[in-house]
């Protein structure tokens, strides 16, 4: 089956998600969830993301991500790859963790921003895990709805400012908005893996694609301009686990070829390929 079209441009808003292979759990404990959130925080900082909402479910997760640098794909590969590596190491397992590539729906900020944020934090309610989103600790709801100290990597201002300039009033209105829920048609569009937007937004996208300004068409050397030298990436690696993580980053984050990494580390190219695939959860 053909992979869904991925459109990336500066400032794009995405509902991004990834599921466990064969619907299997991707978290076995709260420690796993804490590890994932730590890696998510690193991803947000490293890729200059603006994270508006998130929710960790049993066998999948949801993010509402704004990408000033048009780099959703690179960030998602890093997030899933590093977490899969840590998870497999912690649970002494090998093979797939995530089901294929991540999914993403491009969201029209003008019309669907709040609905997307609402949809994400209502996942545990829709799944019957809890009755109210405030009862679920592994989403961004409490960090947005309460003055309890949101994680540093979570941006709540844009959501709250949609309701009021006073934060207390904004939180109250946000809680009411989430309690009202969203309709099934909006939920379906947010789950589509395509585009959730009005006609004007879709028209702008058609113009963007027709003008061949899709980020994927930018030459590789331009996408990875300013990357660190390969010597710097591998300087001072501590052990094999650290080396393997750096190999994954060199290939997926900085765009070095696997053959270049293999030459630098004096490894066989198939060894590097296996390490990268294992980190991304791509080998059985």
PDB file of C-alpha atoms in Angstrom, residues 5-228:
ATOM      1  CA  UNK A   5       1.263  11.902   1.362  1.00  0.00           C
ATOM      2  CA  UNK A   6       3.299  13.864   3.891  1.00  0.00           C
ATOM      3  CA  UNK A   7       3.293  17.624   3.553  1.00  0.00           C
ATOM      4  CA  UNK A   8       5.762  19.607   5.637  1.00  0.00           C
ATOM      5  CA  UNK A   9       6.224  23.357   5.616  1.00  0.00           C
ATOM      6  CA  UNK A  10       7.396  25.903   8.202  1.00  0.00           C
ATOM      7  CA  UNK A  11       4.739  26.443  10.862  1.00  0.00           C
ATOM      8  CA  UNK A  12       2.655  23.410   9.898  1.00  0.00           C
ATOM      9  CA  UNK A  13       0.416  21.932  12.601  1.00  0.00           C
ATOM     10  CA  UNK A  14       0.219  18.144  12.771  1.00  0.00           C
ATOM     11  CA  UNK A  15      -1.745  15.573  14.724  1.00  0.00           C
ATOM     12  CA  UNK A  16       0.997  12.937  14.871  1.00  0.00           C
ATOM     13  CA  UNK A  17       0.675   9.443  16.291  1.00  0.00           C
ATOM     14  CA  UNK A  18       2.330   6.043  16.350  1.00  0.00           C
ATOM     15  CA  UNK A  19       0.971   2.615  17.298  1.00  0.00           C
ATOM     16  CA  UNK A  20       2.517  -0.563  18.601  1.00  0.00           C
ATOM     17  CA  UNK A  21       3.039  -3.384  16.138  1.00  0.00           C
ATOM     18  CA  UNK A  22       0.035  -5.741  16.005  1.00  0.00           C
ATOM     19  CA  UNK A  23      -1.688  -3.427  18.520  1.00  0.00           C
ATOM     20  CA  UNK A  24       0.764  -4.480  21.224  1.00  0.00           C
ATOM     21  CA  UNK A  25       1.561  -2.243  24.195  1.00  0.00           C
ATOM     22  CA  UNK A  26       4.389   0.249  23.818  1.00  0.00           C
ATOM     23  CA  UNK A  27       4.525   0.946  27.566  1.00  0.00           C
ATOM     24  CA  UNK A  28       4.682  -1.744  30.246  1.00  0.00           C
ATOM     25  CA  UNK A  29       5.057   0.542  33.244  1.00  0.00           C
ATOM     26  CA  UNK A  30       4.984   4.121  34.450  1.00  0.00           C
ATOM     27  CA  UNK A  31       8.761   4.039  34.163  1.00  0.00           C
ATOM     28  CA  UNK A  32       8.379   3.432  30.425  1.00  0.00           C
ATOM     29  CA  UNK A  33       5.982   6.364  30.161  1.00  0.00           C
ATOM     30  CA  UNK A  34       8.369   8.591  32.088  1.00  0.00           C
ATOM     31  CA  UNK A  35      11.197   7.541  29.769  1.00  0.00           C
ATOM     32  CA  UNK A  36       9.067   8.332  26.734  1.00  0.00           C
ATOM     33  CA  UNK A  37       8.185  11.794  28.053  1.00  0.00           C
ATOM     34  CA  UNK A  38      11.853  12.523  28.726  1.00  0.00           C
ATOM     35  CA  UNK A  39      12.724  11.593  25.127  1.00  0.00           C
ATOM     36  CA  UNK A  40       9.750  13.619  23.902  1.00  0.00           C
ATOM     37  CA  UNK A  41      11.092  16.629  25.793  1.00  0.00           C
ATOM     38  CA  UNK A  42      14.491  16.166  24.164  1.00  0.00           C
ATOM     39  CA  UNK A  43      12.830  15.869  20.756  1.00  0.00           C
ATOM     40  CA  UNK A  44      10.849  19.073  21.263  1.00  0.00           C
ATOM     41  CA  UNK A  45      14.021  20.956  22.167  1.00  0.00           C
ATOM     42  CA  UNK A  46      16.258  19.386  19.529  1.00  0.00           C
ATOM     43  CA  UNK A  47      13.841  19.950  16.646  1.00  0.00           C
ATOM     44  CA  UNK A  48      12.444  23.281  17.783  1.00  0.00           C
ATOM     45  CA  UNK A  49       8.916  21.870  17.988  1.00  0.00           C
ATOM     46  CA  UNK A  50       5.995  23.571  19.677  1.00  0.00           C
ATOM     47  CA  UNK A  51       4.066  20.822  21.464  1.00  0.00           C
ATOM     48  CA  UNK A  52       0.494  21.878  22.211  1.00  0.00           C
ATOM     49  CA  UNK A  53      -0.973  18.573  23.434  1.00  0.00           C
ATOM     50  CA  UNK A  54      -0.063  14.934  23.993  1.00  0.00           C
ATOM     51  CA  UNK A  55      -1.566  11.708  25.286  1.00  0.00           C
ATOM     52  CA  UNK A  56       0.112   8.378  26.014  1.00  0.00           C
ATOM     53  CA  UNK A  57      -2.252   5.423  25.628  1.00  0.00           C
ATOM     54  CA  UNK A  58      -1.490   1.746  26.121  1.00  0.00           C
ATOM     55  CA  UNK A  59      -0.470   0.816  22.599  1.00  0.00           C
ATOM     56  CA  UNK A  60      -0.154   4.220  20.937  1.00  0.00           C
ATOM     57  CA  UNK A  61       0.366   7.915  21.549  1.00  0.00           C
ATOM     58  CA  UNK A  62      -0.911  11.213  20.144  1.00  0.00           C
ATOM     59  CA  UNK A  63       0.837  14.577  19.720  1.00  0.00           C
ATOM     60  CA  UNK A  64      -0.324  17.981  18.497  1.00  0.00           C
ATOM     61  CA  UNK A  65       2.886  19.429  17.101  1.00  0.00           C
ATOM     62  CA  UNK A  66       3.717  22.703  15.389  1.00  0.00           C
ATOM     63  CA  UNK A  67       6.930  22.605  13.335  1.00  0.00           C
ATOM     64  CA  UNK A  68       8.544  26.019  12.693  1.00  0.00           C
ATOM     65  CA  UNK A  69      11.374  24.248  10.844  1.00  0.00           C
ATOM     66  CA  UNK A  70       9.235  21.845   8.767  1.00  0.00           C
ATOM     67  CA  UNK A  71      10.838  18.779  10.341  1.00  0.00           C
ATOM     68  CA  UNK A  72       8.063  16.529  11.638  1.00  0.00           C
ATOM     69  CA  UNK A  73       9.439  13.446   9.884  1.00  0.00           C
ATOM     70  CA  UNK A  74      12.956  13.856  11.266  1.00  0.00           C
ATOM     71  CA  UNK A  75      11.662  14.454  14.785  1.00  0.00           C
ATOM     72  CA  UNK A  76       9.244  11.519  14.728  1.00  0.00           C
ATOM     73  CA  UNK A  77      11.967   9.168  13.483  1.00  0.00           C
ATOM     74  CA  UNK A  78      14.203  10.354  16.315  1.00  0.00           C
ATOM     75  CA  UNK A  79      11.471  10.037  18.966  1.00  0.00           C
ATOM     76  CA  UNK A  80      10.329   6.579  17.906  1.00  0.00           C
ATOM     77  CA  UNK A  81      13.822   5.298  17.220  1.00  0.00           C
ATOM     78  CA  UNK A  82      15.388   6.379  20.504  1.00  0.00           C
ATOM     79  CA  UNK A  83      12.390   5.214  22.538  1.00  0.00           C
ATOM     80  CA  UNK A  84      12.295   1.828  20.766  1.00  0.00           C
ATOM     81  CA  UNK A  85      16.000   1.386  21.480  1.00  0.00           C
ATOM     82  CA  UNK A  86      15.566   2.245  25.172  1.00  0.00           C
ATOM     83  CA  UNK A  87      12.423   0.112  25.499  1.00  0.00           C
ATOM     84  CA  UNK A  88      13.989  -2.936  23.878  1.00  0.00           C
ATOM     85  CA  UNK A  89      17.071  -2.586  26.042  1.00  0.00           C
ATOM     86  CA  UNK A  90      15.019  -2.229  29.243  1.00  0.00           C
ATOM     87  CA  UNK A  91      12.833  -5.234  28.466  1.00  0.00           C
ATOM     88  CA  UNK A  92      15.513  -7.400  26.840  1.00  0.00           C
ATOM     89  CA  UNK A  93      13.641  -7.696  23.578  1.00  0.00           C
ATOM     90  CA  UNK A  94      14.414  -7.247  19.887  1.00  0.00           C
ATOM     91  CA  UNK A  95      12.315  -6.501  16.851  1.00  0.00           C
ATOM     92  CA  UNK A  96       9.489  -4.187  15.972  1.00  0.00           C
ATOM     93  CA  UNK A  97       7.997  -1.872  18.569  1.00  0.00           C
ATOM     94  CA  UNK A  98       6.021   0.493  16.354  1.00  0.00           C
ATOM     95  CA  UNK A  99       3.751  -0.505  13.500  1.00  0.00           C
ATOM     96  CA  UNK A 100       5.449   0.811  10.384  1.00  0.00           C
ATOM     97  CA  UNK A 101       5.949   4.530  10.058  1.00  0.00           C
ATOM     98  CA  UNK A 102       4.181   7.123  12.181  1.00  0.00           C
ATOM     99  CA  UNK A 103       0.844   8.599  11.132  1.00  0.00           C
ATOM    100  CA  UNK A 104       0.078  12.294  10.794  1.00  0.00           C
ATOM    101  CA  UNK A 105      -2.870  14.486   9.891  1.00  0.00           C
ATOM    102  CA  UNK A 106      -2.140  18.021   8.732  1.00  0.00           C
ATOM    103  CA  UNK A 107      -4.399  20.333  10.749  1.00  0.00           C
ATOM    104  CA  UNK A 108      -5.918  23.670   9.747  1.00  0.00           C
ATOM    105  CA  UNK A 109      -4.925  25.879  12.661  1.00  0.00           C
ATOM    106  CA  UNK A 110      -7.664  28.440  12.013  1.00  0.00           C
ATOM    107  CA  UNK A 111     -10.533  25.947  12.129  1.00  0.00           C
ATOM    108  CA  UNK A 112      -9.373  22.823  13.961  1.00  0.00           C
ATOM    109  CA  UNK A 113      -6.621  23.781  16.421  1.00  0.00           C
ATOM    110  CA  UNK A 114      -8.765  23.564  19.559  1.00  0.00           C
ATOM    111  CA  UNK A 115     -10.699  20.539  18.320  1.00  0.00           C
ATOM    112  CA  UNK A 116      -7.440  18.678  17.717  1.00  0.00           C
ATOM    113  CA  UNK A 117      -6.150  19.518  21.192  1.00  0.00           C
ATOM    114  CA  UNK A 118      -9.483  18.427  22.670  1.00  0.00           C
ATOM    115  CA  UNK A 119      -9.529  15.176  20.709  1.00  0.00           C
ATOM    116  CA  UNK A 120      -6.079  14.218  21.964  1.00  0.00           C
ATOM    117  CA  UNK A 121      -6.757  14.665  25.689  1.00  0.00           C
ATOM    118  CA  UNK A 122     -10.166  12.963  25.388  1.00  0.00           C
ATOM    119  CA  UNK A 123      -8.639   9.716  24.116  1.00  0.00           C
ATOM    120  CA  UNK A 124      -8.698   7.991  27.528  1.00  0.00           C
ATOM    121  CA  UNK A 125     -12.351   9.005  27.979  1.00  0.00           C
ATOM    122  CA  UNK A 126     -13.355   7.822  24.512  1.00  0.00           C
ATOM    123  CA  UNK A 127     -11.555   4.530  25.205  1.00  0.00           C
ATOM    124  CA  UNK A 128     -13.454   4.034  28.472  1.00  0.00           C
ATOM    125  CA  UNK A 129     -10.326   4.128  30.639  1.00  0.00           C
ATOM    126  CA  UNK A 130     -11.522   7.070  32.744  1.00  0.00           C
ATOM    127  CA  UNK A 131     -14.705   9.107  33.005  1.00  0.00           C
ATOM    128  CA  UNK A 132     -13.004  12.505  32.968  1.00  0.00           C
ATOM    129  CA  UNK A 133      -9.722  13.637  31.384  1.00  0.00           C
ATOM    130  CA  UNK A 134      -8.567  15.007  34.744  1.00  0.00           C
ATOM    131  CA  UNK A 135      -8.372  11.409  36.012  1.00  0.00           C
ATOM    132  CA  UNK A 136      -5.713  10.460  33.477  1.00  0.00           C
ATOM    133  CA  UNK A 137      -2.144  11.476  34.406  1.00  0.00           C
ATOM    134  CA  UNK A 138      -0.434  10.702  31.080  1.00  0.00           C
ATOM    135  CA  UNK A 139      -1.804  13.492  28.932  1.00  0.00           C
ATOM    136  CA  UNK A 140      -1.358  17.249  28.664  1.00  0.00           C
ATOM    137  CA  UNK A 141      -4.830  17.935  30.064  1.00  0.00           C
ATOM    138  CA  UNK A 142      -3.833  18.673  33.662  1.00  0.00           C
ATOM    139  CA  UNK A 143      -0.884  20.780  32.559  1.00  0.00           C
ATOM    140  CA  UNK A 144      -3.260  22.941  30.531  1.00  0.00           C
ATOM    141  CA  UNK A 145      -6.393  22.896  32.681  1.00  0.00           C
ATOM    142  CA  UNK A 146      -4.812  23.343  36.106  1.00  0.00           C
ATOM    143  CA  UNK A 147      -2.116  25.524  37.616  1.00  0.00           C
ATOM    144  CA  UNK A 148      -0.131  22.426  38.555  1.00  0.00           C
ATOM    145  CA  UNK A 149       3.040  23.042  36.598  1.00  0.00           C
ATOM    146  CA  UNK A 150       3.020  21.772  33.031  1.00  0.00           C
ATOM    147  CA  UNK A 151       6.106  19.939  31.724  1.00  0.00           C
ATOM    148  CA  UNK A 152       8.706  22.345  30.359  1.00  0.00           C
ATOM    149  CA  UNK A 153       8.309  20.938  26.866  1.00  0.00           C
ATOM    150  CA  UNK A 154       4.539  21.605  26.759  1.00  0.00           C
ATOM    151  CA  UNK A 155       3.335  24.930  25.338  1.00  0.00           C
ATOM    152  CA  UNK A 156      -0.034  25.906  26.815  1.00  0.00           C
ATOM    153  CA  UNK A 157      -0.194  29.607  25.958  1.00  0.00           C
ATOM    154  CA  UNK A 158      -1.643  29.284  22.460  1.00  0.00           C
ATOM    155  CA  UNK A 159      -4.515  27.098  23.644  1.00  0.00           C
ATOM    156  CA  UNK A 160      -5.333  29.232  26.680  1.00  0.00           C
ATOM    157  CA  UNK A 161      -5.164  32.507  24.757  1.00  0.00           C
ATOM    158  CA  UNK A 162      -7.914  31.192  22.494  1.00  0.00           C
ATOM    159  CA  UNK A 163     -10.239  31.477  25.496  1.00  0.00           C
ATOM    160  CA  UNK A 164      -9.087  34.486  27.538  1.00  0.00           C
ATOM    161  CA  UNK A 165      -6.040  36.588  28.378  1.00  0.00           C
ATOM    162  CA  UNK A 166      -6.543  35.885  32.080  1.00  0.00           C
ATOM    163  CA  UNK A 167      -5.079  32.445  32.737  1.00  0.00           C
ATOM    164  CA  UNK A 168      -7.526  31.494  35.462  1.00  0.00           C
ATOM    165  CA  UNK A 169     -10.498  32.364  33.276  1.00  0.00           C
ATOM    166  CA  UNK A 170      -8.872  30.685  30.281  1.00  0.00           C
ATOM    167  CA  UNK A 171      -8.363  27.429  32.180  1.00  0.00           C
ATOM    168  CA  UNK A 172     -11.984  27.383  33.285  1.00  0.00           C
ATOM    169  CA  UNK A 173     -13.203  27.938  29.719  1.00  0.00           C
ATOM    170  CA  UNK A 174     -10.773  25.306  28.428  1.00  0.00           C
ATOM    171  CA  UNK A 175     -12.156  22.754  30.886  1.00  0.00           C
ATOM    172  CA  UNK A 176     -15.696  23.505  29.721  1.00  0.00           C
ATOM    173  CA  UNK A 177     -14.650  23.221  26.083  1.00  0.00           C
ATOM    174  CA  UNK A 178     -13.098  19.797  26.638  1.00  0.00           C
ATOM    175  CA  UNK A 179     -16.093  18.614  28.666  1.00  0.00           C
ATOM    176  CA  UNK A 180     -18.346  19.457  25.713  1.00  0.00           C
ATOM    177  CA  UNK A 181     -16.328  17.038  23.564  1.00  0.00           C
ATOM    178  CA  UNK A 182     -16.054  16.912  19.778  1.00  0.00           C
ATOM    179  CA  UNK A 183     -18.289  15.395  17.123  1.00  0.00           C
ATOM    180  CA  UNK A 184     -17.492  12.083  15.450  1.00  0.00           C
ATOM    181  CA  UNK A 185     -16.963  13.644  12.026  1.00  0.00           C
ATOM    182  CA  UNK A 186     -14.211  15.901  13.385  1.00  0.00           C
ATOM    183  CA  UNK A 187     -12.652  12.936  15.179  1.00  0.00           C
ATOM    184  CA  UNK A 188     -12.720  10.942  11.952  1.00  0.00           C
ATOM    185  CA  UNK A 189     -10.996  13.731  10.033  1.00  0.00           C
ATOM    186  CA  UNK A 190      -8.318  14.078  12.700  1.00  0.00           C
ATOM    187  CA  UNK A 191      -7.685  10.329  12.468  1.00  0.00           C
ATOM    188  CA  UNK A 192      -7.569  10.311   8.668  1.00  0.00           C
ATOM    189  CA  UNK A 193      -3.810  10.655   8.250  1.00  0.00           C
ATOM    190  CA  UNK A 194      -4.429  13.221   5.518  1.00  0.00           C
ATOM    191  CA  UNK A 195      -5.733  16.793   5.929  1.00  0.00           C
ATOM    192  CA  UNK A 196      -8.208  18.206   8.426  1.00  0.00           C
ATOM    193  CA  UNK A 197      -9.094  21.666   7.195  1.00  0.00           C
ATOM    194  CA  UNK A 198     -11.502  23.977   5.460  1.00  0.00           C
ATOM    195  CA  UNK A 199     -11.637  24.702   1.742  1.00  0.00           C
ATOM    196  CA  UNK A 200      -9.421  27.788   1.963  1.00  0.00           C
ATOM    197  CA  UNK A 201      -6.747  25.810   3.812  1.00  0.00           C
ATOM    198  CA  UNK A 202      -6.934  22.979   1.281  1.00  0.00           C
ATOM    199  CA  UNK A 203      -6.654  25.476  -1.566  1.00  0.00           C
ATOM    200  CA  UNK A 204      -3.453  26.873  -0.054  1.00  0.00           C
ATOM    201  CA  UNK A 205      -2.082  23.343   0.222  1.00  0.00           C
ATOM    202  CA  UNK A 206      -2.858  22.619  -3.414  1.00  0.00           C
ATOM    203  CA  UNK A 207      -0.976  25.773  -4.350  1.00  0.00           C
ATOM    204  CA  UNK A 208       1.936  24.763  -2.124  1.00  0.00           C
ATOM    205  CA  UNK A 209       2.190  21.298  -3.634  1.00  0.00           C
ATOM    206  CA  UNK A 210       1.611  22.555  -7.162  1.00  0.00           C
ATOM    207  CA  UNK A 211       4.440  25.032  -6.696  1.00  0.00           C
ATOM    208  CA  UNK A 212       6.722  22.178  -5.629  1.00  0.00           C
ATOM    209  CA  UNK A 213       7.582  23.838  -2.354  1.00  0.00           C
ATOM    210  CA  UNK A 214       7.100  20.641  -0.377  1.00  0.00           C
ATOM    211  CA  UNK A 215      10.012  20.314   2.077  1.00  0.00           C
ATOM    212  CA  UNK A 216      10.663  16.794   0.774  1.00  0.00           C
ATOM    213  CA  UNK A 217      11.733  18.276  -2.574  1.00  0.00           C
ATOM    214  CA  UNK A 218      14.511  20.367  -1.059  1.00  0.00           C
ATOM    215  CA  UNK A 219      17.872  18.787  -1.954  1.00  0.00           C
ATOM    216  CA  UNK A 220      19.393  16.624   0.762  1.00  0.00           C
ATOM    217  CA  UNK A 221      22.516  18.786   1.063  1.00  0.00           C
ATOM    218  CA  UNK A 222      20.314  21.807   1.851  1.00  0.00           C
ATOM    219  CA  UNK A 223      18.121  19.964   4.365  1.00  0.00           C
ATOM    220  CA  UNK A 224      21.199  18.929   6.331  1.00  0.00           C
ATOM    221  CA  UNK A 225      23.207  22.131   5.988  1.00  0.00           C
ATOM    222  CA  UNK A 226      25.001  23.025   9.196  1.00  0.00           C
ATOM    223  CA  UNK A 227      25.102  19.470  10.554  1.00  0.00           C
ATOM    224  CA  UNK A 228      28.033  18.571  12.832  1.00  0.00           C
TER     225      UNK A 228
END
